[in-house]
Amino acid sequence: RAVNQIDHPNVIDIFSFGRLDDGRLYLVMDLVEGRSLRKALSEGPLEIATALEILDQIAGALDAAHTRGVVHRDLKPDNVMLGAGNK
């Protein structure tokens, strides 16, 4: 619920969540087409301009979250998705 209060273009929205009859948890969230930062880094170093652009977007999203009192406790390259515009 807290994530939906952030309202930032680089933060996903979660539309629903719950538990299935068999006990598994689920989230229904925005679909981000692209690849993870981890995948991009596995293909070699990023261009400096690209890395700075990605870092700026991550910092902006974290600032928006922190302004709303939300702390991301699992920030890692696997949890950063790069849209089709990022190489």
Coordinates of N, CA and C in Angstrom, one line a residue:
R1 N 0.8 -1.2 0.0 CA 0.0 0.0 0.0 C 0.9 1.3 0.0
A2 N 2.0 1.2 0.7 CA 2.9 2.4 0.8 C 3.4 2.7 -0.5
V3 N 3.8 1.7 -1.4 CA 4.4 2.0 -2.7 C 3.5 2.8 -3.6
N4 N 2.2 2.7 -3.4 CA 1.2 3.4 -4.3 C 1.1 4.8 -3.9
Q5 N 1.6 5.2 -2.7 CA 1.6 6.6 -2.3 C 2.8 7.4 -2.8
I6 N 3.7 6.7 -3.4 CA 5.0 7.4 -3.8 C 4.7 8.2 -5.1
D7 N 4.0 7.7 -6.0 CA 3.6 8.5 -7.3 C 4.9 9.1 -8.0
H8 N 5.7 8.2 -8.5 CA 6.9 8.6 -9.2 C 7.0 7.7 -10.5
P9 N 7.4 8.2 -11.6 CA 7.4 7.4 -12.8 C 8.4 6.2 -12.8
N10 N 9.3 6.2 -11.9 CA 10.3 5.1 -11.8 C 10.0 4.2 -10.7
V11 N 8.7 4.2 -10.1 CA 8.3 3.3 -9.1 C 7.0 2.6 -9.6
I12 N 7.0 1.3 -9.5 CA 5.9 0.6 -10.0 C 4.7 0.8 -9.1
D13 N 3.5 0.6 -9.6 CA 2.3 0.6 -8.8 C 1.9 -0.9 -8.5
I14 N 1.3 -1.2 -7.4 CA 0.8 -2.5 -7.1 C -0.7 -2.3 -7.0
F15 N -1.4 -3.1 -7.8 CA -2.8 -3.0 -7.9 C -3.6 -3.9 -7.0
S16 N -3.0 -5.1 -6.7 CA -3.6 -6.0 -5.8 C -2.6 -6.9 -5.2
F17 N -2.9 -7.6 -4.1 CA -2.0 -8.5 -3.5 C -2.9 -9.4 -2.6
G18 N -2.4 -10.6 -2.3 CA -3.1 -11.5 -1.4 C -2.5 -12.8 -1.3
R19 N -3.2 -13.8 -0.8 CA -2.8 -15.2 -0.7 C -3.7 -16.1 -1.4
L20 N -3.1 -17.0 -2.1 CA -3.9 -18.0 -2.8 C -4.4 -19.1 -1.8
D21 N -5.3 -19.9 -2.3 CA -5.8 -21.0 -1.4 C -4.8 -21.9 -0.9
D22 N -3.7 -22.1 -1.7 CA -2.6 -23.0 -1.3 C -1.6 -22.4 -0.5
G23 N -1.8 -21.1 -0.1 CA -0.9 -20.4 0.8 C 0.2 -19.5 0.1
R24 N 0.3 -19.6 -1.2 CA 1.3 -18.8 -1.9 C 0.8 -17.3 -2.0
L25 N 1.7 -16.4 -1.8 CA 1.4 -15.0 -1.9 C 1.5 -14.5 -3.3
Y26 N 0.8 -13.4 -3.7 CA 0.9 -12.9 -5.0 C 0.8 -11.4 -5.0
L27 N 1.3 -10.7 -6.0 CA 1.2 -9.3 -6.3 C 0.8 -9.1 -7.7
V28 N -0.1 -8.1 -7.9 CA -0.4 -7.7 -9.3 C 0.1 -6.3 -9.4
M29 N 1.1 -6.1 -10.3 CA 1.8 -4.8 -10.5 C 2.0 -4.5 -11.9
D30 N 2.5 -3.3 -12.1 CA 2.8 -2.8 -13.5 C 3.8 -3.8 -14.1
L31 N 3.6 -4.0 -15.4 CA 4.5 -4.8 -16.2 C 5.5 -3.9 -16.8
V32 N 6.8 -4.2 -16.5 CA 7.9 -3.4 -17.1 C 8.6 -4.2 -18.1
E33 N 8.5 -3.8 -19.4 CA 9.2 -4.5 -20.4 C 10.6 -4.0 -20.5
G34 N 11.5 -4.9 -20.6 CA 12.9 -4.6 -20.6 C 13.7 -5.7 -19.9
R35 N 14.7 -5.3 -19.2 CA 15.6 -6.3 -18.5 C 16.1 -5.7 -17.2
S36 N 16.6 -6.5 -16.4 CA 17.1 -6.1 -15.1 C 18.4 -5.4 -15.3
L37 N 18.8 -4.6 -14.3 CA 20.1 -4.0 -14.3 C 21.1 -5.1 -14.2
R38 N 20.9 -6.1 -13.4 CA 21.8 -7.2 -13.3 C 22.1 -7.8 -14.7
K39 N 21.1 -8.0 -15.5 CA 21.3 -8.6 -16.9 C 22.1 -7.7 -17.7
A40 N 21.8 -6.4 -17.6 CA 22.6 -5.4 -18.4 C 24.0 -5.4 -18.0
L41 N 24.3 -5.5 -16.7 CA 25.7 -5.5 -16.2 C 26.4 -6.8 -16.6
S42 N 25.7 -7.9 -16.7 CA 26.3 -9.1 -17.1 C 26.8 -9.1 -18.5
E43 N 26.3 -8.2 -19.3 CA 26.7 -8.1 -20.7 C 27.9 -7.1 -20.9
G44 N 28.4 -6.6 -19.8 CA 29.6 -5.7 -19.9 C 29.3 -4.4 -19.2
P45 N 30.3 -3.5 -19.1 CA 30.1 -2.2 -18.4 C 29.2 -1.3 -19.2
L46 N 28.5 -0.5 -18.5 CA 27.6 0.5 -19.1 C 28.4 1.7 -19.5
E47 N 27.9 2.4 -20.5 CA 28.5 3.7 -20.9 C 28.3 4.6 -19.7
I48 N 29.2 5.5 -19.5 CA 29.1 6.4 -18.3 C 27.8 7.2 -18.4
A49 N 27.5 7.7 -19.5 CA 26.2 8.5 -19.6 C 25.0 7.7 -19.3
T50 N 25.0 6.4 -19.7 CA 23.9 5.5 -19.4 C 23.8 5.2 -17.9
A51 N 25.0 4.9 -17.3 CA 25.1 4.6 -15.9 C 24.6 5.8 -15.1
L52 N 25.0 7.0 -15.5 CA 24.6 8.2 -14.7 C 23.1 8.5 -14.9
E53 N 22.5 8.2 -16.1 CA 21.1 8.4 -16.3 C 20.3 7.4 -15.4
I54 N 20.8 6.2 -15.3 CA 20.1 5.1 -14.5 C 20.2 5.5 -13.0
L55 N 21.4 5.9 -12.6 CA 21.6 6.3 -11.2 C 20.7 7.5 -10.9
D56 N 20.6 8.5 -11.8 CA 19.7 9.6 -11.5 C 18.3 9.2 -11.3
Q57 N 17.8 8.2 -12.1 CA 16.4 7.8 -12.0 C 16.2 7.0 -10.7
I58 N 17.2 6.2 -10.3 CA 17.1 5.4 -9.1 C 17.1 6.4 -7.9
A59 N 18.0 7.4 -7.9 CA 18.0 8.4 -6.8 C 16.7 9.1 -6.7
G60 N 16.2 9.5 -7.9 CA 14.9 10.2 -7.9 C 13.8 9.4 -7.3
A61 N 13.7 8.1 -7.6 CA 12.7 7.2 -7.1 C 12.9 7.0 -5.6
L62 N 14.1 6.8 -5.1 CA 14.4 6.7 -3.7 C 14.1 8.0 -2.9
D63 N 14.4 9.1 -3.5 CA 14.0 10.4 -2.9 C 12.5 10.5 -2.7
A64 N 11.8 10.2 -3.8 CA 10.3 10.2 -3.7 C 9.8 9.3 -2.6
A65 N 10.4 8.1 -2.5 CA 10.0 7.1 -1.5 C 10.3 7.6 -0.1
H66 N 11.5 8.1 0.1 CA 11.9 8.6 1.4 C 11.1 9.8 1.8
T67 N 10.7 10.6 0.9 CA 9.8 11.8 1.2 C 8.5 11.3 1.8
R68 N 8.0 10.1 1.3 CA 6.8 9.5 1.8 C 7.0 8.6 3.0
G69 N 8.2 8.5 3.5 CA 8.5 7.7 4.7 C 8.7 6.2 4.3
V70 N 8.9 5.9 3.1 CA 9.1 4.5 2.6 C 10.6 4.2 2.4
V71 N 11.1 3.1 3.0 CA 12.4 2.7 2.8 C 12.5 1.4 2.0
H72 N 13.2 1.4 0.9 CA 13.3 0.2 0.1 C 14.4 -0.7 0.7
R73 N 14.0 -1.8 1.2 CA 14.9 -2.7 2.0 C 15.6 -3.7 1.1
D74 N 15.4 -3.7 -0.2 CA 15.9 -4.8 -1.0 C 16.4 -4.2 -2.4
L75 N 17.1 -3.1 -2.3 CA 17.5 -2.5 -3.6 C 18.8 -3.2 -4.0
K76 N 18.7 -3.8 -5.2 CA 19.8 -4.5 -5.8 C 19.6 -4.5 -7.3
P77 N 20.6 -4.8 -8.1 CA 20.5 -4.8 -9.6 C 19.3 -5.7 -10.1
D78 N 19.0 -6.8 -9.4 CA 17.9 -7.6 -9.9 C 16.6 -6.9 -9.7
N79 N 16.4 -5.9 -8.9 CA 15.2 -5.3 -8.6 C 15.1 -3.9 -9.3
V80 N 16.0 -3.6 -10.2 CA 16.0 -2.4 -11.0 C 15.8 -2.8 -12.4
M81 N 14.6 -2.4 -12.9 CA 14.3 -2.8 -14.3 C 14.6 -1.6 -15.2
L82 N 15.2 -2.0 -16.4 CA 15.5 -1.0 -17.4 C 14.5 -1.1 -18.5
G83 N 13.8 -0.1 -18.8 CA 12.9 -0.1 -19.9 C 13.6 -0.2 -21.2
A84 N 12.9 -0.4 -22.3 CA 13.5 -0.6 -23.6 C 14.4 0.6 -24.0
G85 N 14.2 1.8 -23.5 CA 15.1 2.9 -23.8 C 16.5 2.8 -23.3
N86 N 16.7 2.0 -22.2 CA 18.0 1.9 -21.6 C 18.8 0.7 -22.2
K87 N 20.0 0.9 -22.6 CA 20.8 -0.2 -23.1 C 21.6 -0.9 -22.1

